[in-house]
Tab-separated table of C-alpha atoms in Angstrom:
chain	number	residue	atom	x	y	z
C	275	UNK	CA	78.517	92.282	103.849
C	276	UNK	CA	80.160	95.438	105.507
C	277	UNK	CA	77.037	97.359	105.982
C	278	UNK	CA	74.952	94.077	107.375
C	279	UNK	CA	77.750	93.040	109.779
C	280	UNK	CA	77.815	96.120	111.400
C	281	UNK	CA	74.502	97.254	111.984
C	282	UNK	CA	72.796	94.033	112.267
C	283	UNK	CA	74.951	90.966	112.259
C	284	UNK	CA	72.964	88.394	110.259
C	285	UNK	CA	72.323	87.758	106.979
C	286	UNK	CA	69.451	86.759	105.311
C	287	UNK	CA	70.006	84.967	102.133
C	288	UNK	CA	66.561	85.251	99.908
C	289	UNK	CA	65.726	85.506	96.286
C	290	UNK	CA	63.532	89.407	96.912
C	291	UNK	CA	66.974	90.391	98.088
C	292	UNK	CA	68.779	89.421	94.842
C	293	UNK	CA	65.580	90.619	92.692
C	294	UNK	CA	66.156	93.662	94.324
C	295	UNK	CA	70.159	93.805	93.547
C	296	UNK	CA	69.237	93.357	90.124
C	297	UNK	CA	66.704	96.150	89.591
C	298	UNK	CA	67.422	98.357	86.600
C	299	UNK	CA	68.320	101.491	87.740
C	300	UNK	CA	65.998	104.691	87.074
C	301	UNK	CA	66.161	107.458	84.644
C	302	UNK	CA	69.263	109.725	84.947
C	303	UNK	CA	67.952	113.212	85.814
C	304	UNK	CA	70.687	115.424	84.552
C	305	UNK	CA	69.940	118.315	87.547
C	306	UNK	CA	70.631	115.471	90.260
C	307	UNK	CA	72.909	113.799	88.508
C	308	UNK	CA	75.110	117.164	88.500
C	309	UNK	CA	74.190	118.001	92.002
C	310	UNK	CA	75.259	114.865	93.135
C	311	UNK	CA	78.262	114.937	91.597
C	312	UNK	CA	79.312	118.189	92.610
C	313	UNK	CA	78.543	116.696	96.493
C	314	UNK	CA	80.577	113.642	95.712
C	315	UNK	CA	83.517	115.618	95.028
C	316	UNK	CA	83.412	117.633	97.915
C	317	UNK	CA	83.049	114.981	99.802
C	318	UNK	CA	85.849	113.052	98.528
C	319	UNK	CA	88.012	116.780	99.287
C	320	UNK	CA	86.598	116.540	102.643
C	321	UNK	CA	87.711	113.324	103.346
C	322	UNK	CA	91.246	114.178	102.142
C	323	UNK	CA	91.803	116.647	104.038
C	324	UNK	CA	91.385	114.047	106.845
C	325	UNK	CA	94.576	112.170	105.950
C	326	UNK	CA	96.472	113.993	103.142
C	327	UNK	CA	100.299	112.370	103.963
C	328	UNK	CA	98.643	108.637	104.619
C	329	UNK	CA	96.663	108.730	101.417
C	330	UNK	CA	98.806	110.164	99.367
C	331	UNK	CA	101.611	107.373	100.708
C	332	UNK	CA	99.240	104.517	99.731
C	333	UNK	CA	99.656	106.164	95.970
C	334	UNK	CA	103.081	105.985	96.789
C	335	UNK	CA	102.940	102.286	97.314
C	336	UNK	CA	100.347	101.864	94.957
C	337	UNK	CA	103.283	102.967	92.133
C	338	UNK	CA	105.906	100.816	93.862
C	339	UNK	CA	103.724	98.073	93.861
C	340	UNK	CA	102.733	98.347	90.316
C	341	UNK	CA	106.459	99.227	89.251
C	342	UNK	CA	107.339	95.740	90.946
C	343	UNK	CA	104.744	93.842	89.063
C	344	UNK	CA	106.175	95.136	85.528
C	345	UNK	CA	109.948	95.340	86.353
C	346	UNK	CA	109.824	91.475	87.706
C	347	UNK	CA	107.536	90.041	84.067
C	348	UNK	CA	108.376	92.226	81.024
C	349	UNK	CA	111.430	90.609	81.053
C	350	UNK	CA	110.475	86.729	80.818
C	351	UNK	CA	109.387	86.463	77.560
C	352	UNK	CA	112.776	87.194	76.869
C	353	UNK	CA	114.295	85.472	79.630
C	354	UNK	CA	112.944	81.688	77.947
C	355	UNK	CA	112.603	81.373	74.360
C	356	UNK	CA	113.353	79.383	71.309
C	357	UNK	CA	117.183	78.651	69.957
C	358	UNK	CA	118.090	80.799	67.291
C	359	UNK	CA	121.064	78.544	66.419
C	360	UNK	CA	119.501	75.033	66.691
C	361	UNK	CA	116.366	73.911	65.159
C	362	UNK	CA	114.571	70.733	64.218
C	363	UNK	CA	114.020	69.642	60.913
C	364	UNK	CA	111.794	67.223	59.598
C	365	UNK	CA	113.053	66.636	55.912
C	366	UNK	CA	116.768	65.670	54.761
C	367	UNK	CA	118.212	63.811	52.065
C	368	UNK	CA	116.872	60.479	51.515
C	369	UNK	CA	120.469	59.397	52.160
C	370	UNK	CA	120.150	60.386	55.554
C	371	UNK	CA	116.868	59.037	56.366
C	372	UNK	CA	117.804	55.805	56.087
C	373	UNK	CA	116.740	53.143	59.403
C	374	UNK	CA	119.947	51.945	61.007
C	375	UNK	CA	120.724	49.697	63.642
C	376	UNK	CA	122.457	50.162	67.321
C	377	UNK	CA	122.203	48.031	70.674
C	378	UNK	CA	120.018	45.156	68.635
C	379	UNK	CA	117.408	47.853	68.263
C	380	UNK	CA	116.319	49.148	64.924
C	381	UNK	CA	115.003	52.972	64.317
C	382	UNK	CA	114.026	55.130	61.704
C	383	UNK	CA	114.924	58.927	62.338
C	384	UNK	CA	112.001	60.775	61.597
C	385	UNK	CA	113.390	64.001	62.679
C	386	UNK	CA	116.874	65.866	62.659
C	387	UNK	CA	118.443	69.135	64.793
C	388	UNK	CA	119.877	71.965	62.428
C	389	UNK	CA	122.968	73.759	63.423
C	390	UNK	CA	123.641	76.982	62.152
C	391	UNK	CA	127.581	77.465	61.771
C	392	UNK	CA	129.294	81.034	63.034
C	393	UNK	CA	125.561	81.729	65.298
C	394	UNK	CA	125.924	82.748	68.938
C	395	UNK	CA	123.246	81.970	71.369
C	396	UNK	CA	121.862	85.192	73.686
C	397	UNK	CA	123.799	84.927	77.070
C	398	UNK	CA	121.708	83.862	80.461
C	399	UNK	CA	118.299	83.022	78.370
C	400	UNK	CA	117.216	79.618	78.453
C	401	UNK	CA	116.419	78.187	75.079
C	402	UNK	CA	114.413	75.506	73.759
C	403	UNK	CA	114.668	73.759	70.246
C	404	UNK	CA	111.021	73.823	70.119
C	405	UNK	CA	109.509	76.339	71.854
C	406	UNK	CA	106.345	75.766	74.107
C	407	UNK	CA	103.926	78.405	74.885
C	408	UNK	CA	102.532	76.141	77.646
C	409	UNK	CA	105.890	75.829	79.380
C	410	UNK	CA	107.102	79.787	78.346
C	411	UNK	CA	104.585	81.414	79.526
C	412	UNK	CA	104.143	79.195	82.396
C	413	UNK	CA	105.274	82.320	85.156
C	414	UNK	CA	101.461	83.551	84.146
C	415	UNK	CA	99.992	80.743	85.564
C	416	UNK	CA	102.238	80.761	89.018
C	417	UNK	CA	101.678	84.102	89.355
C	418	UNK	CA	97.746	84.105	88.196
C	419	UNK	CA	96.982	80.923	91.078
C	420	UNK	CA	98.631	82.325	93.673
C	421	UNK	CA	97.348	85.637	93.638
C	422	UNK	CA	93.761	84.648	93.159
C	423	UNK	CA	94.294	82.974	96.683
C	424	UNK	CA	96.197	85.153	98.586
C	425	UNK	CA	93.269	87.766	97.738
C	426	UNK	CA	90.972	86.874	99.774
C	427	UNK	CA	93.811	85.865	102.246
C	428	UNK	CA	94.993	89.236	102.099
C	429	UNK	CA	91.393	90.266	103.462
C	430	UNK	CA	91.155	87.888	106.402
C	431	UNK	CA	94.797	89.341	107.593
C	432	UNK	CA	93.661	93.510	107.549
C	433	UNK	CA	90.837	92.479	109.173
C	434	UNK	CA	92.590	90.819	111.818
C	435	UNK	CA	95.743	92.627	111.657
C	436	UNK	CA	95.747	95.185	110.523
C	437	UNK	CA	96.131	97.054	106.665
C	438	UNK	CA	99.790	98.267	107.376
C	439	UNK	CA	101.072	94.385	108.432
C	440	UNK	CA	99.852	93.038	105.982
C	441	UNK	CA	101.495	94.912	103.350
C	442	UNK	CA	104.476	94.854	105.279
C	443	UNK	CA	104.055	91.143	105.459
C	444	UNK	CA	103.148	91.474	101.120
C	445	UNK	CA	106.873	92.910	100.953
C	446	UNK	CA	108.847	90.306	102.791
C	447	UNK	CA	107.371	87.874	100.912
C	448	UNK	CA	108.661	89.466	98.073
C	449	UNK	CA	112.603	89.166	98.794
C	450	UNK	CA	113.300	85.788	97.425
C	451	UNK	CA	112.141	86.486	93.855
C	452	UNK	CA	114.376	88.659	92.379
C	453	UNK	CA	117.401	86.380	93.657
C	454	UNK	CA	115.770	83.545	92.305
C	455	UNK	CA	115.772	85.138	88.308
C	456	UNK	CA	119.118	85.818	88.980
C	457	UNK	CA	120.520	82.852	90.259
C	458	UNK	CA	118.139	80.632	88.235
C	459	UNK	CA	120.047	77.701	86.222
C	460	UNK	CA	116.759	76.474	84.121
C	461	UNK	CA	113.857	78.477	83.453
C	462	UNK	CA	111.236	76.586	85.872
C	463	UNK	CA	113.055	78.487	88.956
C	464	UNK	CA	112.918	81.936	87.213
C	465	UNK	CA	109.045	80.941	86.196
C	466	UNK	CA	108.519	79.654	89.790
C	467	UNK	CA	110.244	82.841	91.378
C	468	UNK	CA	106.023	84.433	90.452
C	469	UNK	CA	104.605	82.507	92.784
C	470	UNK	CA	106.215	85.143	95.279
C	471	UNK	CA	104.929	88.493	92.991
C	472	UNK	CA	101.126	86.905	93.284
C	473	UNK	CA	101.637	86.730	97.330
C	474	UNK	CA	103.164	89.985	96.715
C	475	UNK	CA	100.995	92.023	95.135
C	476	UNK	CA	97.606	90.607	96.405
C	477	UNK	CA	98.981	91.325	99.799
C	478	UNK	CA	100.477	94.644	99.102
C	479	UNK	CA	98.615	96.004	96.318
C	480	UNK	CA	94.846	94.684	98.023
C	481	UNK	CA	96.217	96.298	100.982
C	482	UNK	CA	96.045	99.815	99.467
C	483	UNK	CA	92.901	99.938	98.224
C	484	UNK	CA	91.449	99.044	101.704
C	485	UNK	CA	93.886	101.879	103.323
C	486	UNK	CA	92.232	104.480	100.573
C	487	UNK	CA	88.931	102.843	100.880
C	488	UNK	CA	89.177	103.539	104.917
C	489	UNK	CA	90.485	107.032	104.413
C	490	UNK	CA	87.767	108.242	101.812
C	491	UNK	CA	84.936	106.177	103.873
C	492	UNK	CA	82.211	104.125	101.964
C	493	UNK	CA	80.160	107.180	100.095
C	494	UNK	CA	83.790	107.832	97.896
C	495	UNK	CA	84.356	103.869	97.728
C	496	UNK	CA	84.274	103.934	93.688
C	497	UNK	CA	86.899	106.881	93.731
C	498	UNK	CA	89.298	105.598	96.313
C	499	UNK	CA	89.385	101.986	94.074
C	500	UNK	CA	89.796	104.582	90.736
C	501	UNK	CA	92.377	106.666	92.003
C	502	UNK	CA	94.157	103.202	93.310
C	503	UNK	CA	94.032	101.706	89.963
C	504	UNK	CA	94.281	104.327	87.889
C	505	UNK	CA	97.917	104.660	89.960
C	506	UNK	CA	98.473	101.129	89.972
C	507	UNK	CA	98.283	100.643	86.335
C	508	UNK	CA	98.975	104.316	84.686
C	509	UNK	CA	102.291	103.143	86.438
C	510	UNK	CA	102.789	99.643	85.299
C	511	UNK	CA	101.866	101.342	81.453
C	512	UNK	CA	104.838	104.023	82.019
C	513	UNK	CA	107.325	101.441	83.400
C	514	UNK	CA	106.969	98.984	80.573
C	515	UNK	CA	108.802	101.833	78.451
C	516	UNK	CA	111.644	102.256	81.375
C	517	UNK	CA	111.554	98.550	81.504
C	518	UNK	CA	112.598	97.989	77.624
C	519	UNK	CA	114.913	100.857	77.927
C	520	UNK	CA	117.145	99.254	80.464
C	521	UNK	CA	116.660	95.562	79.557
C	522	UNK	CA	119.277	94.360	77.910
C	523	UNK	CA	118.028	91.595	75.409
C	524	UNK	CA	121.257	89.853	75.571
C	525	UNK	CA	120.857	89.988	79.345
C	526	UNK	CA	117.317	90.334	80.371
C	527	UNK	CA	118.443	88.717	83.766
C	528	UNK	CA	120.133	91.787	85.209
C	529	UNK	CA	119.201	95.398	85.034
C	530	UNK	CA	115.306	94.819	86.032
C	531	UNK	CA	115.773	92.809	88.617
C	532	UNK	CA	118.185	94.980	90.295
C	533	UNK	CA	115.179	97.286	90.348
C	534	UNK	CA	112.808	95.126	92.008
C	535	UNK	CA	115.823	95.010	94.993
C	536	UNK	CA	115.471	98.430	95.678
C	537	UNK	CA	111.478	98.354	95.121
C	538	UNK	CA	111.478	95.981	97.492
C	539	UNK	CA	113.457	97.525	100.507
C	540	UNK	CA	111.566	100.599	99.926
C	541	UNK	CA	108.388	98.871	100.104
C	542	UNK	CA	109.457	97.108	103.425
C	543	UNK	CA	110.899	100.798	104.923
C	544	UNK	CA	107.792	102.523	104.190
C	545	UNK	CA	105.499	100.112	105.443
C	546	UNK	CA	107.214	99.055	108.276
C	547	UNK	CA	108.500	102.788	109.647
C	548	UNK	CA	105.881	105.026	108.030
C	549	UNK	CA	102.876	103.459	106.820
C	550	UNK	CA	99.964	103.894	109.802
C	551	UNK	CA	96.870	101.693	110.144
C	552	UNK	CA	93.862	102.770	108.501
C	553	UNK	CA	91.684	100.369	109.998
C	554	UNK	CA	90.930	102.588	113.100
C	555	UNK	CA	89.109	104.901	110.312
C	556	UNK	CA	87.279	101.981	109.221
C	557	UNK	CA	85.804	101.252	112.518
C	558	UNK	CA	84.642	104.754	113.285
C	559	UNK	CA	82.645	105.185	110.351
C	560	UNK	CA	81.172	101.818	110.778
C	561	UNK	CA	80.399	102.693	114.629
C	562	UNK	CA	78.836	106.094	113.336
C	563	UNK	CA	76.636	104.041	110.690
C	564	UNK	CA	75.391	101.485	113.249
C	565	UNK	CA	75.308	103.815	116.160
C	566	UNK	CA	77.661	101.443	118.030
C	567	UNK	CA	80.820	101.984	120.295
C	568	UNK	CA	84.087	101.745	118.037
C	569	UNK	CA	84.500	99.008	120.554
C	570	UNK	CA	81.471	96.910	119.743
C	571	UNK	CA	81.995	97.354	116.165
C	572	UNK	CA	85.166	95.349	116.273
C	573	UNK	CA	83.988	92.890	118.515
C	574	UNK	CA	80.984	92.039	116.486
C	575	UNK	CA	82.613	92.631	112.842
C	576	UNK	CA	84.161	89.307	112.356
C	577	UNK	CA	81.258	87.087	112.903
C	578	UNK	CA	77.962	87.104	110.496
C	579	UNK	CA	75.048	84.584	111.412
C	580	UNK	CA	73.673	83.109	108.218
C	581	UNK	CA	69.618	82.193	107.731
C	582	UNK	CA	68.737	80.132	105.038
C	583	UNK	CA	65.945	80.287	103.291
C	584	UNK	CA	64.814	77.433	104.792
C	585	UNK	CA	64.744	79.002	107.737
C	586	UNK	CA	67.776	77.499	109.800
C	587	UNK	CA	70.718	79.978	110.953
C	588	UNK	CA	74.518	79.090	111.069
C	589	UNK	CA	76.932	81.168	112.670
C	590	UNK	CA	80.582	81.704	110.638
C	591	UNK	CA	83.416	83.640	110.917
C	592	UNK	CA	82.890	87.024	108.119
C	593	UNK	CA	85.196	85.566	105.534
C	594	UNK	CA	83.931	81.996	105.675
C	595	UNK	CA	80.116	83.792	105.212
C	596	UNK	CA	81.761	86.402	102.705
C	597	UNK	CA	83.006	83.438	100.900
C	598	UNK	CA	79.172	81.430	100.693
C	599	UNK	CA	77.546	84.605	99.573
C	600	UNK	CA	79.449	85.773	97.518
C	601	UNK	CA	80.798	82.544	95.367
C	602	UNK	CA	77.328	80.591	95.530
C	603	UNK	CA	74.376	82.368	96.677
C	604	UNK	CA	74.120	85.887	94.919
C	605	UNK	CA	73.637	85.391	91.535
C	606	UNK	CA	74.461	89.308	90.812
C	607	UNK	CA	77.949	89.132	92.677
C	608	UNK	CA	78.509	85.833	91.251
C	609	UNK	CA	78.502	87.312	88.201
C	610	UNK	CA	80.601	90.280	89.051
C	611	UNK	CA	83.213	87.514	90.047
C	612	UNK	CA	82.917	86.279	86.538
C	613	UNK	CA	83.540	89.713	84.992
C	614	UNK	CA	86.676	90.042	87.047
C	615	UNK	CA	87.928	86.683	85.573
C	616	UNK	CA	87.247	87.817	82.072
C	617	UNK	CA	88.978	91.590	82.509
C	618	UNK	CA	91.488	89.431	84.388
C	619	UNK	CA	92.348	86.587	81.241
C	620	UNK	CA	92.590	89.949	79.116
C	621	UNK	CA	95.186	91.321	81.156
C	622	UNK	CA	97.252	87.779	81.171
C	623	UNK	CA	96.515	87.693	77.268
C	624	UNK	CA	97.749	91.283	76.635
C	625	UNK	CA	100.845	91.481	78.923
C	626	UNK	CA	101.585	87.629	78.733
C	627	UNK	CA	100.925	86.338	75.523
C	628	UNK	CA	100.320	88.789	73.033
C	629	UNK	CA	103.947	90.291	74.318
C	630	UNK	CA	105.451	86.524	73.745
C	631	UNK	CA	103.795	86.115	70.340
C	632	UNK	CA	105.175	89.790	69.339
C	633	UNK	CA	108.974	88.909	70.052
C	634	UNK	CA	109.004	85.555	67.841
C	635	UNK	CA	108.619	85.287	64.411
C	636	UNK	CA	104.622	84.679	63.630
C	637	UNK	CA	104.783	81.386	61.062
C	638	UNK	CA	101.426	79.718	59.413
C	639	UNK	CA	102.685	76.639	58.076
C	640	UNK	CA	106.317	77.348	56.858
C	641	UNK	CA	105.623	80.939	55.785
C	642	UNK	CA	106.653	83.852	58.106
C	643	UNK	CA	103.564	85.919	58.517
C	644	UNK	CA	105.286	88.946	60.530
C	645	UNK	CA	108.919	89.247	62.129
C	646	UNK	CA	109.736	89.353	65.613
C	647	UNK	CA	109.601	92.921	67.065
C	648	UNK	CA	111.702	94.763	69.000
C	649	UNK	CA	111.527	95.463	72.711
C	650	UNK	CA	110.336	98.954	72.052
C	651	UNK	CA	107.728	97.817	69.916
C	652	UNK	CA	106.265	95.227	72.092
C	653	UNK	CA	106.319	98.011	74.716
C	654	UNK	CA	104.506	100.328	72.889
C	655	UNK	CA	102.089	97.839	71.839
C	656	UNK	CA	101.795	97.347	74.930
C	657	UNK	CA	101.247	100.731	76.054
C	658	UNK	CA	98.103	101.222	73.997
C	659	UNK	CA	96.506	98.576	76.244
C	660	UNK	CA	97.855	100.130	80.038
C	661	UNK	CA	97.142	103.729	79.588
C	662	UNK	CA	93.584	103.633	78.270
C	663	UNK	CA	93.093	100.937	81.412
C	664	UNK	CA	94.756	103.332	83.969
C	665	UNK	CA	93.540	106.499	83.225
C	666	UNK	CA	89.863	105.680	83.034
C	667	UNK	CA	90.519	103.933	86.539
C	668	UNK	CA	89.242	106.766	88.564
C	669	UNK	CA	86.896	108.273	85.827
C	670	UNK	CA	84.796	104.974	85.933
C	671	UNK	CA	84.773	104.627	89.980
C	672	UNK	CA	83.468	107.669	90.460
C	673	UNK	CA	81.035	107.672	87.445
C	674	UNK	CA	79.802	103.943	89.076
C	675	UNK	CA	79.238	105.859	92.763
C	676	UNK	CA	77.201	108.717	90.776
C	677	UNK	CA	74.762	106.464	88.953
C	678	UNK	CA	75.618	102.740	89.645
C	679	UNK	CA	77.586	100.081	87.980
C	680	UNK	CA	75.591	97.559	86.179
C	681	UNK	CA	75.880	100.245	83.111
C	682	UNK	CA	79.953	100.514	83.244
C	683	UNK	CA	80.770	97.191	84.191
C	684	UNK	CA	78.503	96.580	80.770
C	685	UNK	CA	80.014	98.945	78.921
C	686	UNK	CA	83.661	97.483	79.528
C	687	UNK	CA	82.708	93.940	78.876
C	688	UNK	CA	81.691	95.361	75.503
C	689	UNK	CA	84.340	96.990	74.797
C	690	UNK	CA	86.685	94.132	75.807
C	691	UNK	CA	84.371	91.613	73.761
C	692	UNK	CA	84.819	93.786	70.747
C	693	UNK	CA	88.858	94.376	71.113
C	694	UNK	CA	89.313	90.741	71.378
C	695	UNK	CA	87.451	90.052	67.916
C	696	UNK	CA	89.098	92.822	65.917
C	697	UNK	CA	92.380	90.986	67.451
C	698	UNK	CA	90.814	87.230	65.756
C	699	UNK	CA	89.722	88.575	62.419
């Protein structure tokens, strides 16, 4: 959508286009394939050198923006959870079972809470007799919806103002949650305190890869979204071992969110006082593509007209178009949107509810299958799934601008497919 806004304007929606998206991709040849890579890097050096102290403060935010994300949810699992002290029973003496009488109405108790004498409940955790993943793990869900929206609001706003607003904007947004976990009196406000992290870090954390996108240009696209999530979540893997080490189980509604304060009011400093705009960058490469004025560029890059294959033409704004093609008319990016949801549900699963299922007791009817782990544990655990998916970040990206990315984007899938049913056997 890019390359067609700026050098043409129009789109032209047909199915030899998407046959043409979907063409295997030829033969590797080993002598190009090195050549080519040995290009790409130079390239990518010579685009560094363009902007060394910008670029290398979007990986700065990058890791405060990933630090965020971690420091705000490792704690809630342990933040809502079930009583340790109170629990219901379904089977008593007979003598107890008995139907009795009270107000003219008759009932027959079919169920009974268990009190455990001399046992003393964790401090500020909110507890439920019966716990419910559905309503524990609900902060997944708040967080999940809103940033799936804000997304592609987040690309409407750098377009129209600017990359280092927006994340400004991404950090503001951001003050009320940590205030609300700590001044939360039930669990829904601590749960509902996410829907500020998914504005948060779909403004902020979108916001950087366009800023590293801008400053590598489009040939080093793959490498600039690598080295952005390779930062992003090689950071998020290290911080979930800070994070257990300074939560305090009894407490989990203190240290970390003291944290995410002073992540915060760095985040706003930075991008407020020494974050520039990147967007400039973007237009000049785009002019030097089309062989346009900047100034034409960024009169003409917010409007696409769309042809049909009918043959009749509607005129939208770029997101509105960006939008149609992308969510209902190419089946290959269509697709790619899928693959995001799935690597997406596998994030949620192994952060969200493979951390929640580790720190309870696992039970299959009555018998206690494995104990409840430690923080450290669930961290580690945890670990094995962020390292492996932030170090192969930038690997991948730049592998998928050398020789396309049908093959990794394959690959992964696989790989994730296969994880998930070693994890069900």
């Amino acid at each position: 959508l890019k390359c067609f806004a700026c050098e043409a304007t129009s789109l032209t929606f047909s199915l030899v286009l998407d046959k043409h998206l979907r063409l295997p991709p030829p033969p590797l040849n080993m002598a190009a394939f090195n050549r080519d890579f040995s290009d790409g890097l130079q390239n990518f050096l010579t685009q560094f050198r363009k902007h060394p102290a910008q670029f290398l403060l979007a990986v700065l935010l990058t890791v405060l923006c990933g630090a965020c994300l971690k420091f705000q949810t490792f704690p809630m699992p342990w933040i809502a959870g079930e009583s340790k002290c109170v629990k219901e029973v379904t089977s008593v003496d007979s003598a107890h079972a008995e139907p009795f009488t009270f107000g003219g109405n008759t009932y027959h108790p079919t169920a009974w809470l268990e009190y455990k004498p001399d046992c003393t409940e964790k401090a500020k955790v909110f507890l439920f007799v019966t716990e419910s993943f559905t309503i524990t793990t609900a902060y997944l869900v708040f967080f999940g919806f809103t940033k799936a929206i804000f997304n592609f609001v987040t690309g409407v706003c750098c377009d129209r103002f600017g990359r280092k607003w927006t994340l400004t904007a991404g950090w503001v947004l951001a003050i009320p949650m940590p205030f609300m976990v700590l001044a939360a009196t039930n669990w829904w406000t601590a749960a509902v305190s996410n829907l500020f992290l998914g504005m948060q870090q779909a403004l902020v954390w979108s916001a950087t890869i366009f800023i590293m996108v801008d400053y590598l240009g489009q040939k080093n696209s793959g490498v600039a979204v690598g080295i952005n999530e390779t930062t992003g979540y090689t950071t998020i893997a290290i911080v979930t071992q800070i994070a257990a080490a300074i939560m305090d189980e009894e407490h989990p509604r203190e240290t970390c969110y003291y944290v995410v304060i002073a992540i915060i009011a760095a985040g706003i400093l930075l991008g407020a006082f020494v974050l520039k705009d990147s967007k400039s960058s973007a237009l000049k490469e785009e002019a030097s593509i089309s062989g346009r004025s900047e100034e034409a560029t960024a009169l003409t890059s917010n409007q696409a007209t769309l042809t049909w294959p009918s043959g009749r033409s509607s005129s939208f704004s770029l997101a509105k178009s960006a939008f149609v093609y992308t969510s209902f008319v190419n089946r290959s990016l269509m697709v790619i949107c899928f693959a995001g949801l799935m690597i997406n549900f596998i994030s949620g699963f192994a952060w969200g509810l493979f951390a929640k299922w580790m720190k309870n007791d696992y039970v299959v009817d009555g018998e206690i299958k494995f104990e409840e782990l430690s923080k450290t544990v669930v961290a580690n655990i945890t670990l094995c799934y962020g390292i492996p998916k932030g170090v192969l970040q930038w690997i991948c990206g730049f592998i998928g601008d050398r020789v396309g990315r049908r093959a990794v984007i394959t690959i992964g899938l696989s790989t994730c497919a296969l994880g998930l049913l070693v994890i069900a056997i």
